[in-house]
Short mmCIF file of N, CA and C and ligand atoms in Angstrom, two decimals:
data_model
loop_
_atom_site.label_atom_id
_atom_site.label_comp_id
_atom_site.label_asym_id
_atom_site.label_seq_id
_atom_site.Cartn_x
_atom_site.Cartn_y
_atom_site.Cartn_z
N UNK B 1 -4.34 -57.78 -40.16
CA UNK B 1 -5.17 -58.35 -41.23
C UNK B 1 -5.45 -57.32 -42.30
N UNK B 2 -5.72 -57.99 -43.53
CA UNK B 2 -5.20 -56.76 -44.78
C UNK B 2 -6.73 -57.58 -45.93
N UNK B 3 -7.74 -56.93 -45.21
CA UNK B 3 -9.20 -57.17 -46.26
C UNK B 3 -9.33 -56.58 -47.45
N UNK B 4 -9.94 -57.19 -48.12
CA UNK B 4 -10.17 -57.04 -49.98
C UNK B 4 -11.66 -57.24 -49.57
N UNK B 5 -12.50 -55.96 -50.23
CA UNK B 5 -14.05 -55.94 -49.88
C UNK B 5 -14.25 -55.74 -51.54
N UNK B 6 -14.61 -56.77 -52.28
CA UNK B 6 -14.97 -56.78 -53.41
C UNK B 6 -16.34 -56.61 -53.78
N UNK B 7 -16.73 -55.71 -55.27
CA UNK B 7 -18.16 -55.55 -55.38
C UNK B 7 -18.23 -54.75 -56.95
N UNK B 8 -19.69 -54.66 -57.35
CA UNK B 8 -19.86 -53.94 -58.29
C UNK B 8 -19.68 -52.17 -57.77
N UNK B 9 -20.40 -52.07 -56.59
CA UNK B 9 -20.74 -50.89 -56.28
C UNK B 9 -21.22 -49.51 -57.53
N UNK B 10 -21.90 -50.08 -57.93
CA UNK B 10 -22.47 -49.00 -59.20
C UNK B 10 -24.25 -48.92 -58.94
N UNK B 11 -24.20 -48.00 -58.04
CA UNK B 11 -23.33 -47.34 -57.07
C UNK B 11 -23.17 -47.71 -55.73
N UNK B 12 -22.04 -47.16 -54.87
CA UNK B 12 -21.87 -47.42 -53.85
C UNK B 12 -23.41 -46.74 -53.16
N UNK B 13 -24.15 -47.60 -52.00
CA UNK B 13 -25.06 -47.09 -51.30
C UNK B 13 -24.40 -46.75 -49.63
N UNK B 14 -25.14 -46.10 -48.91
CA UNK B 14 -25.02 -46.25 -47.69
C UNK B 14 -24.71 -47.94 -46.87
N UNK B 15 -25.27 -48.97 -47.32
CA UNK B 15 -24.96 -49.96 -46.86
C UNK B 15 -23.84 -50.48 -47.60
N UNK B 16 -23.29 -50.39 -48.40
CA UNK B 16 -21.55 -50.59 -49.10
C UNK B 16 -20.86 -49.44 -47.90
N UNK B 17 -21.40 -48.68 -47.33
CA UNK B 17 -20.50 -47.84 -47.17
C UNK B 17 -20.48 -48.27 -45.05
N UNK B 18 -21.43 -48.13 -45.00
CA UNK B 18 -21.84 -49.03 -43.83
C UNK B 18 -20.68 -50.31 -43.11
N UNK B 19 -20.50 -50.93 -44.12
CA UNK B 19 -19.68 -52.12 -43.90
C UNK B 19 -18.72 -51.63 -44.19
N UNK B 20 -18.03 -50.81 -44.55
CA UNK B 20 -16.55 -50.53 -45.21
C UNK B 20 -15.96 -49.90 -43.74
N UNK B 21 -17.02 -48.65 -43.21
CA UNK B 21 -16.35 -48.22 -41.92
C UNK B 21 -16.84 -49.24 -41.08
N UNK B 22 -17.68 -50.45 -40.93
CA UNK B 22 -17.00 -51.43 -39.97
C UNK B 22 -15.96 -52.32 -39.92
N UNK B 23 -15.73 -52.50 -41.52
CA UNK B 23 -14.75 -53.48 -42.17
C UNK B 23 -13.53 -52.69 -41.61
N UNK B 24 -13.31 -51.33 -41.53
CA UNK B 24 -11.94 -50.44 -41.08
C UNK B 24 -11.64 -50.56 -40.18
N UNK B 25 -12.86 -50.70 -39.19
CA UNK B 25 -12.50 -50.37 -37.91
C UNK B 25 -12.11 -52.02 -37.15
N UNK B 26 -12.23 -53.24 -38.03
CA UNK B 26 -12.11 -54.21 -37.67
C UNK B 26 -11.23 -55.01 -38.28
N UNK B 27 -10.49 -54.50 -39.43
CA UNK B 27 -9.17 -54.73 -39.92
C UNK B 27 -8.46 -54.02 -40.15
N UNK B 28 -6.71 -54.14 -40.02
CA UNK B 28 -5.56 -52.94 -40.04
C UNK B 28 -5.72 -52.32 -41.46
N UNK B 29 -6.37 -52.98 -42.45
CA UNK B 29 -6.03 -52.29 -43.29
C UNK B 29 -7.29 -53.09 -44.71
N UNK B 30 -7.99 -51.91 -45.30
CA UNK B 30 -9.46 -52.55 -45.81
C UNK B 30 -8.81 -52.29 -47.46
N UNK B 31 -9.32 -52.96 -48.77
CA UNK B 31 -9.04 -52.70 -49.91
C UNK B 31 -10.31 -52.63 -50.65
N UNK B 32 -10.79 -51.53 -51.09
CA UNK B 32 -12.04 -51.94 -52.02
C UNK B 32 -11.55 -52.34 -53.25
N UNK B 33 -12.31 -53.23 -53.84
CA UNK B 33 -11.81 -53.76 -55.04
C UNK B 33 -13.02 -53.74 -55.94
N UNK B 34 -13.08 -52.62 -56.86
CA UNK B 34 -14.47 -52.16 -58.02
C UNK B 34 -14.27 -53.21 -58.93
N UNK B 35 -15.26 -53.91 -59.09
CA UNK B 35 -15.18 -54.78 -60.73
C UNK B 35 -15.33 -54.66 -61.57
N UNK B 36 -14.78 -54.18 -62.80
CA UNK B 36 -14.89 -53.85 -64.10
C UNK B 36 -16.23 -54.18 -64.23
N UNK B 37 -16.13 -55.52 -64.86
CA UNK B 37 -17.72 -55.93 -65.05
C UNK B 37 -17.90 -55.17 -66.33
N UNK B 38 -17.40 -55.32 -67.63
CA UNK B 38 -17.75 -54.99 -69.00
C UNK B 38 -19.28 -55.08 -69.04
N UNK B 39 -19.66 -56.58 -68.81
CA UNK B 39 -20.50 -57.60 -69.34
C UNK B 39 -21.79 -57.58 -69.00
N UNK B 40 -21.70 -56.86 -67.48
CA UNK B 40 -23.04 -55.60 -66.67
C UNK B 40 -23.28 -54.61 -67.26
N UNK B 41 -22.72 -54.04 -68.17
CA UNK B 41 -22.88 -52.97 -69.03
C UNK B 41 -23.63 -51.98 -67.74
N UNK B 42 -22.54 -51.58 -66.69
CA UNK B 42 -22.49 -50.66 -65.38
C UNK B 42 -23.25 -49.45 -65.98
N UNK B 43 -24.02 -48.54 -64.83
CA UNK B 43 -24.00 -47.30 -65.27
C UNK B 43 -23.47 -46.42 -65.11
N UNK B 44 -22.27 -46.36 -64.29
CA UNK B 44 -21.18 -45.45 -64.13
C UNK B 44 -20.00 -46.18 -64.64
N UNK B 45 -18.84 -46.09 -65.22
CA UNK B 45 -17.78 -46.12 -65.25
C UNK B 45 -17.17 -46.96 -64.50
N UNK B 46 -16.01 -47.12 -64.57
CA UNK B 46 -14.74 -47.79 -63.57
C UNK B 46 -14.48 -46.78 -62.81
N UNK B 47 -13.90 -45.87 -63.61
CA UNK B 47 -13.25 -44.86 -62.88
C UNK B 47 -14.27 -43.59 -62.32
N UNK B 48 -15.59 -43.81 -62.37
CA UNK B 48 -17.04 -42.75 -61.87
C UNK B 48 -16.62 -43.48 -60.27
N UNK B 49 -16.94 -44.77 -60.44
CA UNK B 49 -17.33 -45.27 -59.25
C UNK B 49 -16.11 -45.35 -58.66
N UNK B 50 -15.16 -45.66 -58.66
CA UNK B 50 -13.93 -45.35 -57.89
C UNK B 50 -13.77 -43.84 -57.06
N UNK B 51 -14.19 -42.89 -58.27
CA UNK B 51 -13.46 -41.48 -57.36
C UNK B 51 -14.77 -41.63 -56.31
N UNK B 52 -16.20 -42.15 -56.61
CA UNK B 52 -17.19 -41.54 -55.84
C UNK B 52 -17.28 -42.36 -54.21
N UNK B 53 -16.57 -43.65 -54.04
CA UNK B 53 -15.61 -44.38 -53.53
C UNK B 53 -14.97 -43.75 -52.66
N UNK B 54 -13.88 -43.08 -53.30
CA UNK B 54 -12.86 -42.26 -52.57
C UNK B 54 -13.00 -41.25 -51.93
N UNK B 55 -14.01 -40.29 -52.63
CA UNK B 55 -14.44 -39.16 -52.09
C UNK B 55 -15.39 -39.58 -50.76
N UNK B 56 -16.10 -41.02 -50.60
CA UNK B 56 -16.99 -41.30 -50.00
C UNK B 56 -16.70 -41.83 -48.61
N UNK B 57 -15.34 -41.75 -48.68
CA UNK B 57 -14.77 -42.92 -48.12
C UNK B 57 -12.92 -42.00 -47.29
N UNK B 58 -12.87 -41.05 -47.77
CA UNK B 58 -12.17 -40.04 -47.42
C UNK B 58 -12.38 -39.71 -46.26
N UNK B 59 -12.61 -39.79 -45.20
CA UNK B 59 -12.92 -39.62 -43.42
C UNK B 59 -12.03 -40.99 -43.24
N UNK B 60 -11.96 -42.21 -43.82
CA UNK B 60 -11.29 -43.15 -43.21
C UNK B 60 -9.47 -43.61 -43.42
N UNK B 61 -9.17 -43.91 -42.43
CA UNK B 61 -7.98 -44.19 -42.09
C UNK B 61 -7.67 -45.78 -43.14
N UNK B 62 -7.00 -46.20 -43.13
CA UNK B 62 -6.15 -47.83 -44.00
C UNK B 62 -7.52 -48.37 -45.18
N UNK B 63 -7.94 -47.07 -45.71
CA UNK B 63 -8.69 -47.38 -46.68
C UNK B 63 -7.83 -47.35 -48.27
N UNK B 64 -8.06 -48.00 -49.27
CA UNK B 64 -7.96 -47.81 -50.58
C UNK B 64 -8.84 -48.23 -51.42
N UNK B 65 -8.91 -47.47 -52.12
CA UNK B 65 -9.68 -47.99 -53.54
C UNK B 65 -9.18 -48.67 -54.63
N UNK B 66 -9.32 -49.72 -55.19
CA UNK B 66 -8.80 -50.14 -56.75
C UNK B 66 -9.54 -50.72 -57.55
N UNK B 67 -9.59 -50.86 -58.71
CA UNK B 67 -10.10 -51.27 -59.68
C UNK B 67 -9.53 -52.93 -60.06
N UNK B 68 -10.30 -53.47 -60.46
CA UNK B 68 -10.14 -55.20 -60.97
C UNK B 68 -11.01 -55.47 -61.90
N UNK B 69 -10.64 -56.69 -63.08
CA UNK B 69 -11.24 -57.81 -63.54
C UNK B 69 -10.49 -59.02 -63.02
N UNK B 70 -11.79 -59.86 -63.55
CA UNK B 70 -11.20 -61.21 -63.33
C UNK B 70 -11.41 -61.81 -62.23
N UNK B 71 -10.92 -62.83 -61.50
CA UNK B 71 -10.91 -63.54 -60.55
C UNK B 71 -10.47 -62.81 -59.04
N UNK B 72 -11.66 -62.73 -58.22
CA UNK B 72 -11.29 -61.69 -56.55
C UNK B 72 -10.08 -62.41 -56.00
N UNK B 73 -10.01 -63.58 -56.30
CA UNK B 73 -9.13 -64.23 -55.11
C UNK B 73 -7.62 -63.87 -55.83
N UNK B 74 -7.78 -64.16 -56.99
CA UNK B 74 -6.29 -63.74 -57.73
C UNK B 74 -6.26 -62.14 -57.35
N UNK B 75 -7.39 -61.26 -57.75
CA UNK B 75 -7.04 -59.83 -56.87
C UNK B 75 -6.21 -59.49 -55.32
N UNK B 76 -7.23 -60.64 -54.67
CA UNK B 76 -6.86 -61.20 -53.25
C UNK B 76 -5.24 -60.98 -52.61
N UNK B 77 -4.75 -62.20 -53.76
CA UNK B 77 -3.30 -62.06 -53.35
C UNK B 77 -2.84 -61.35 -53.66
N UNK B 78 -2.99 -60.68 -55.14
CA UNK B 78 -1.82 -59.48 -56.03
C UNK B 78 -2.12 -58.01 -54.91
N UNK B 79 -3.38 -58.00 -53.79
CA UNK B 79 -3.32 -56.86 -53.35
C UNK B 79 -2.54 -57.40 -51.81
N UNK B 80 -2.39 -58.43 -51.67
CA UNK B 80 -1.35 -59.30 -50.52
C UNK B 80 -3.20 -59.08 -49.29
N UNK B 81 -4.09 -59.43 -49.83
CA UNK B 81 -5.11 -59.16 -48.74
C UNK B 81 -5.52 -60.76 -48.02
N UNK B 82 -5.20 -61.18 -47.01
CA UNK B 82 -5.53 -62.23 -46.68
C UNK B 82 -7.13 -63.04 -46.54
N UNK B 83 -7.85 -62.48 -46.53
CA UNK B 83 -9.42 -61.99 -46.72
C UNK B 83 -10.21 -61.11 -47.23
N UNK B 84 -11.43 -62.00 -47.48
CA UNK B 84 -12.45 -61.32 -48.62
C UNK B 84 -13.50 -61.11 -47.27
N UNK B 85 -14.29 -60.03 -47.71
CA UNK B 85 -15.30 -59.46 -47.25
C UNK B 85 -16.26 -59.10 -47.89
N UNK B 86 -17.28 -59.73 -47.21
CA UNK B 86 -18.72 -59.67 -48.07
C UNK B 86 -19.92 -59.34 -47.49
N UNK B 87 -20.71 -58.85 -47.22
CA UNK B 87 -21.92 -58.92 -46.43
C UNK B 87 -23.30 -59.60 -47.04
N UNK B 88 -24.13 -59.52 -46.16
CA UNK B 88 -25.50 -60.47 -46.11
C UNK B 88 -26.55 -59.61 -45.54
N UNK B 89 -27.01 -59.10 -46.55
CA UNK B 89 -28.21 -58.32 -46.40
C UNK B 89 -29.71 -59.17 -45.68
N UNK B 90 -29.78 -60.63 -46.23
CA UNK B 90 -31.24 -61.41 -46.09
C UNK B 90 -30.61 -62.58 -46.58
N UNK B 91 -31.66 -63.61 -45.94
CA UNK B 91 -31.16 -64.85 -46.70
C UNK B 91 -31.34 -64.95 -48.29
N UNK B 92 -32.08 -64.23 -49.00
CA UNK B 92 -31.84 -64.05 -50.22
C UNK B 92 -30.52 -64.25 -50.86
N UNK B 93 -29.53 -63.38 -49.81
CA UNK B 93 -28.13 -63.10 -50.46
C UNK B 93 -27.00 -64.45 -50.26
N UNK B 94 -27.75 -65.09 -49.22
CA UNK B 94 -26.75 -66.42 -48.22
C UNK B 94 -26.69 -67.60 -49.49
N UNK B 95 -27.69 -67.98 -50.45
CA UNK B 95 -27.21 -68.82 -50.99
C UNK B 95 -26.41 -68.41 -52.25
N UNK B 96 -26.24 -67.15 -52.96
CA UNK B 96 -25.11 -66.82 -53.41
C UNK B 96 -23.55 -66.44 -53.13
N UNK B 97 -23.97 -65.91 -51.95
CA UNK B 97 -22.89 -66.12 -51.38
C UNK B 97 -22.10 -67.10 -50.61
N UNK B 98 -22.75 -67.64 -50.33
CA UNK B 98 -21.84 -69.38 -50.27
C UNK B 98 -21.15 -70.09 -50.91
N UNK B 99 -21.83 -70.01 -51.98
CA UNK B 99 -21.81 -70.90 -53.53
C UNK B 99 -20.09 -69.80 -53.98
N UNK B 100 -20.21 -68.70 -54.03
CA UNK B 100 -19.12 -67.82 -54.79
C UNK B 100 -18.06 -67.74 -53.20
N UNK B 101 -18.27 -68.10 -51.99
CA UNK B 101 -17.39 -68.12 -50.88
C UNK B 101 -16.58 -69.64 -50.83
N UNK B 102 -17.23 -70.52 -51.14
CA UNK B 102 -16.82 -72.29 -51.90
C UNK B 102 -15.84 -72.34 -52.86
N UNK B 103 -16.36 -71.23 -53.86
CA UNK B 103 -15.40 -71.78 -55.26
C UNK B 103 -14.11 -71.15 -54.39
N UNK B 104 -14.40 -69.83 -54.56
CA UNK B 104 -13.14 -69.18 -54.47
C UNK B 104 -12.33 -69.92 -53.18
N UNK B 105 -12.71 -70.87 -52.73
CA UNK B 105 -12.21 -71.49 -51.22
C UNK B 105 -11.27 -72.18 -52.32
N UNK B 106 -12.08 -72.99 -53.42
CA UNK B 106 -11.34 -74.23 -53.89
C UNK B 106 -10.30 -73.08 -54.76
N UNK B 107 -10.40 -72.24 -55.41
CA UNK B 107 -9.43 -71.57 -56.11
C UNK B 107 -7.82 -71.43 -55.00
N UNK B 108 -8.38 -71.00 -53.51
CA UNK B 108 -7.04 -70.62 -53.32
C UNK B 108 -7.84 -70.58 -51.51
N UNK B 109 -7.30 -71.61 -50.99
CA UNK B 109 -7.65 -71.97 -49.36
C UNK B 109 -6.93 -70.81 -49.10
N UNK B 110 -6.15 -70.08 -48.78
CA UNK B 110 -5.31 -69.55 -48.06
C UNK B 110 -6.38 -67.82 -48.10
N UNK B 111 -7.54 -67.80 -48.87
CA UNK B 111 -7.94 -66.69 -48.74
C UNK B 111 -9.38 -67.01 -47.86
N UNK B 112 -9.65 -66.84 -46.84
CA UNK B 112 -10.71 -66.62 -46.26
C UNK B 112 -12.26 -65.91 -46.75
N UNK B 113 -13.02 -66.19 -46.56
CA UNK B 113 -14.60 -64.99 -46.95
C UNK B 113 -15.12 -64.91 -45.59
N UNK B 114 -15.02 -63.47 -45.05
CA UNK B 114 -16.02 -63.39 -43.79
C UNK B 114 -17.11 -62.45 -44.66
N UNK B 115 -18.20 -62.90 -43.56
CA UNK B 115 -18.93 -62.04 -43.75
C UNK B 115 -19.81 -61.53 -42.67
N UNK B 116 -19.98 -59.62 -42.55
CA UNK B 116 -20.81 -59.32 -42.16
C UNK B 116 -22.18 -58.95 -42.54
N UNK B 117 -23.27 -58.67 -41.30
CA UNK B 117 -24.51 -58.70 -41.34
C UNK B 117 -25.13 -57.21 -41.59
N UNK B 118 -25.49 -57.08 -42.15
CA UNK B 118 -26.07 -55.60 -42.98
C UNK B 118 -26.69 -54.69 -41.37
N UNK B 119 -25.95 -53.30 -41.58
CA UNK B 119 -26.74 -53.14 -40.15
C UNK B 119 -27.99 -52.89 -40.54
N UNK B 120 -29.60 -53.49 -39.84
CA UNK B 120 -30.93 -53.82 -40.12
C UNK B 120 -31.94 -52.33 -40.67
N UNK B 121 -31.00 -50.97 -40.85
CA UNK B 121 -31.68 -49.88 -41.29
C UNK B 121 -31.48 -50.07 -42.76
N UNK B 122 -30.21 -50.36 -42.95
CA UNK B 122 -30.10 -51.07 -44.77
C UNK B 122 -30.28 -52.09 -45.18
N UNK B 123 -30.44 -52.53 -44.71
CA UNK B 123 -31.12 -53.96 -45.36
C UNK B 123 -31.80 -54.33 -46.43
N UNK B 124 -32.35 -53.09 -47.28
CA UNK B 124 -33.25 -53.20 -48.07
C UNK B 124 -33.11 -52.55 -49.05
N UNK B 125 -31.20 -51.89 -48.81
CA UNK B 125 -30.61 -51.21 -49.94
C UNK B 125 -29.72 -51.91 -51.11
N UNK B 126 -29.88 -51.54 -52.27
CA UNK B 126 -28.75 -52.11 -52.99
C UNK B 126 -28.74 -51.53 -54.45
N UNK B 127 -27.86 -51.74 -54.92
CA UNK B 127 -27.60 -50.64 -56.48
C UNK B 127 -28.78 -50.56 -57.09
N UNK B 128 -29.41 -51.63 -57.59
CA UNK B 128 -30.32 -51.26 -58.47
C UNK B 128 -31.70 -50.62 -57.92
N UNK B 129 -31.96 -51.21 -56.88
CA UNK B 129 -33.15 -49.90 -56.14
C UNK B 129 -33.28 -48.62 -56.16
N UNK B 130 -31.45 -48.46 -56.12
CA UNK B 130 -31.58 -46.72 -55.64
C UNK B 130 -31.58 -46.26 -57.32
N UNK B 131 -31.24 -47.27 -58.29
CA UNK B 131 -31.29 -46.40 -59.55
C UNK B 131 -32.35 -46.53 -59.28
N UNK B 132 -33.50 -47.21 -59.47
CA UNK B 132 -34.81 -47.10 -59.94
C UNK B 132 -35.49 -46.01 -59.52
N UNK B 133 -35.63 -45.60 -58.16
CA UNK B 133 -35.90 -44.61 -57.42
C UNK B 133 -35.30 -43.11 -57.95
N UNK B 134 -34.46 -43.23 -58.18
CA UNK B 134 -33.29 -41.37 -58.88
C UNK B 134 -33.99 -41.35 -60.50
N UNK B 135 -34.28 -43.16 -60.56
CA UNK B 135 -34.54 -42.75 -62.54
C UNK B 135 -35.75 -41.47 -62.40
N UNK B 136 -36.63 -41.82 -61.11
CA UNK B 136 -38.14 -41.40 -61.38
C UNK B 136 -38.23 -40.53 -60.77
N UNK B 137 -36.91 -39.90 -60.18
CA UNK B 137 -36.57 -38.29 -59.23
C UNK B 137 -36.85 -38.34 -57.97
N UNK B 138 -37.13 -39.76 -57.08
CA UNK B 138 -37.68 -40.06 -56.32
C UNK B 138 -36.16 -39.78 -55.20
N UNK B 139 -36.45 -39.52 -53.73
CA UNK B 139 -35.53 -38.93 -52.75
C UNK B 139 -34.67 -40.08 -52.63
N UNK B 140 -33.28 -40.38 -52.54
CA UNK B 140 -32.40 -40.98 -52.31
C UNK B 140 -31.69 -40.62 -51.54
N UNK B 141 -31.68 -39.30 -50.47
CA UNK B 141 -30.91 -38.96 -49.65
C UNK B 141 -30.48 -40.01 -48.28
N UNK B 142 -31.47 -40.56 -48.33
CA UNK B 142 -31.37 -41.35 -46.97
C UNK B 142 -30.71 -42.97 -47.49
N UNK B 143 -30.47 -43.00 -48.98
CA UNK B 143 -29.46 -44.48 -49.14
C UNK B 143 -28.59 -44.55 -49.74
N UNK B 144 -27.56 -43.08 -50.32
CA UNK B 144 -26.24 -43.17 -50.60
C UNK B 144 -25.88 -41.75 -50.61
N UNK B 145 -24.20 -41.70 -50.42
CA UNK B 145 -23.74 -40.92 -50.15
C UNK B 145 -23.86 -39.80 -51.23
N UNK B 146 -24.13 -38.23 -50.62
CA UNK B 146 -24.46 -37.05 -51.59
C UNK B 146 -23.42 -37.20 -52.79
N UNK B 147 -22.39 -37.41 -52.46
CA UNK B 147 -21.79 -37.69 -54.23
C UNK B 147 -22.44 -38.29 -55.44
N UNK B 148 -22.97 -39.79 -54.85
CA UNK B 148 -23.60 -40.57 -55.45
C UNK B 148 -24.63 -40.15 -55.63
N UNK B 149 -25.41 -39.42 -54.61
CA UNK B 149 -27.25 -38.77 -55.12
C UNK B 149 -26.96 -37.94 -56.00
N UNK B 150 -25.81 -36.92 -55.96
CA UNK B 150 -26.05 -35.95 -57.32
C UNK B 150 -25.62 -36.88 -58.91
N UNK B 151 -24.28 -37.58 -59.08
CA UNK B 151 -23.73 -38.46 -60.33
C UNK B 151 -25.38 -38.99 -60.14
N UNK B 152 -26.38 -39.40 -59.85
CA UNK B 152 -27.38 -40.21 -60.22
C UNK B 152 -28.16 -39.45 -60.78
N UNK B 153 -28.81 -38.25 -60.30
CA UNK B 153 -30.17 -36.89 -60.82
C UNK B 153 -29.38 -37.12 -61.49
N UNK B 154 -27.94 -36.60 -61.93
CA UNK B 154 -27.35 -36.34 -63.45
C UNK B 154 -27.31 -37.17 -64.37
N UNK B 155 -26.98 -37.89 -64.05
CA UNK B 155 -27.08 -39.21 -65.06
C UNK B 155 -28.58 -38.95 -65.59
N UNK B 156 -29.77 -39.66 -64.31
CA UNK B 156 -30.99 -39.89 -65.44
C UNK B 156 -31.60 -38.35 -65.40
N UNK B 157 -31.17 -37.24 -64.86
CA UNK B 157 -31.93 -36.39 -65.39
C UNK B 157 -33.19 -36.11 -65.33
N UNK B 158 -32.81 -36.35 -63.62
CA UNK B 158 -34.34 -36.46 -62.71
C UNK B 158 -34.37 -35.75 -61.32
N UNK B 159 -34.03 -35.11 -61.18
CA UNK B 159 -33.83 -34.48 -60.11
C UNK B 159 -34.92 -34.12 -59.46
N UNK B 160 -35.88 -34.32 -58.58
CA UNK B 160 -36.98 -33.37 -57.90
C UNK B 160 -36.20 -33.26 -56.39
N UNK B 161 -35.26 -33.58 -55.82
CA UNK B 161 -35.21 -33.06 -54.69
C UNK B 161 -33.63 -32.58 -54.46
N UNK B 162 -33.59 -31.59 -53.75
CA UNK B 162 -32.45 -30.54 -54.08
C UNK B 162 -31.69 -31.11 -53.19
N UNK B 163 -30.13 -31.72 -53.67
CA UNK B 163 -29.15 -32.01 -52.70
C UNK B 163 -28.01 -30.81 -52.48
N UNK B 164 -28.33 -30.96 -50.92
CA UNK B 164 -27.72 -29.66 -50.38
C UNK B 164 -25.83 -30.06 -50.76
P1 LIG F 201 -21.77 -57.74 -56.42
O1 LIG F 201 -22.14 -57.49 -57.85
O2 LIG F 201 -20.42 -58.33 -56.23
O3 LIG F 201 -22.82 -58.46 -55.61
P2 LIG F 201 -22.50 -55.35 -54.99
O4 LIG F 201 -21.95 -53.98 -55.20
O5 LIG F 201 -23.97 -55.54 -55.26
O6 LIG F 201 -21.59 -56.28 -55.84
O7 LIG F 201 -22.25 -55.82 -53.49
C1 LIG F 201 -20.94 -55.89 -52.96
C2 LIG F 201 -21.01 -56.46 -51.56
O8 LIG F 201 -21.73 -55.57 -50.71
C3 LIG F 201 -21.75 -57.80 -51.44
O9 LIG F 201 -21.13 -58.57 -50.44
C4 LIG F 201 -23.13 -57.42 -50.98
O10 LIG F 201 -23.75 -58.45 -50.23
C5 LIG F 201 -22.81 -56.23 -50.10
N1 LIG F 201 -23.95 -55.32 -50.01
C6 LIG F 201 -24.76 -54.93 -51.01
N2 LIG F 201 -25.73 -54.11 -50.54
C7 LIG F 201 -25.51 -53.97 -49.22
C8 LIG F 201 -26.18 -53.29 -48.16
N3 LIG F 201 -27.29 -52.61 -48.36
N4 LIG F 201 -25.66 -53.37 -46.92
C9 LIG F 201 -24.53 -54.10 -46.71
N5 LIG F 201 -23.89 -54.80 -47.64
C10 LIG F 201 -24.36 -54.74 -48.88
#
């Protein structure tokens, strides 16, 4: 089995990263797929969040990184990935993700959406928290990977706690 784990990841947290080494260890072969996303006006880059991705993600075996716009499921096939992977932090997340696991059903049956369950220490992580927290220099060590804690102090130029 050949998974496409699609997302903004800006930035990747510990729980993006969480699911990726379970997503590995439970398919032959995992694809992250970064979304452009012009229209989010991101705070890193395409290519920020990709290397920080790679570098993050570098301990694992049938991993890749790539970049996309447009439609996941058309990504889906052009990366030959038979399934999408998504996780579910709270039911918060279950009725969007249904709704975007439906269409893309009707776009193209032949691509599956599983999804796993956030392991329950992250649960309460996700991109825009951890900016809010780095905007105000506040400790982020404990919800994304040190690549990502330093690209963040730098970015907003807040640093109070020293990443080793
Ligand atoms: P999107 O803009 O597509 O929702 P995200 O980067 O926010 O992109 O999320 C990508 C995927 O990762 C989604 O399936 C989301 O539910 C999942 N995800 C987000 N935060 C976490 C987390 N803390 N733990 C596990 N999965 C998460």
């Amino acid at each position: 089995m050949r998974a496409l784990y699609p997302g903004s990841f800006d930035p990747l947290t510990l729980g993006h990263l969480d699911l990726i080494e379970r997503g590995a260890s439970l398919f032959n072969e995992l694809v992250i797929a970064v979304l452009q996303n012009p229209q989010k006006s991101p705070t890193f880059t395409l290519e920020k969040r990709i290397d920080q991705i790679r570098e993050a993600t570098s301990h694992l075996k049938h991993v890749e990184v790539i970049g996309f716009d447009g439609l996941t499921v058309r990504c889906a096939t052009e990366s030959k990935a038979n399934l999408i992977l998504r996780g579910l932090r709270a039911m918060s997340d279950f009725e969007y993700e249904l709704q975007i696991a439906h269409t893309n059903w009707t776009l193209d049956p032949n691509v599956e959406t599983v999804f796993l369950a956030t392991a329950a220490n992250h649960s309460f992580l996700s991109s825009s928290v951890v900016k809010e927290v780095a905007r105000f220099g506040g400790n982020i060590s404990h919800m994304v990977p040190k690549i990502v804690a330093q690209d963040l102090y730098r970015h907003f130029n807040s640093a109070l706690y020293e990443v080793e």
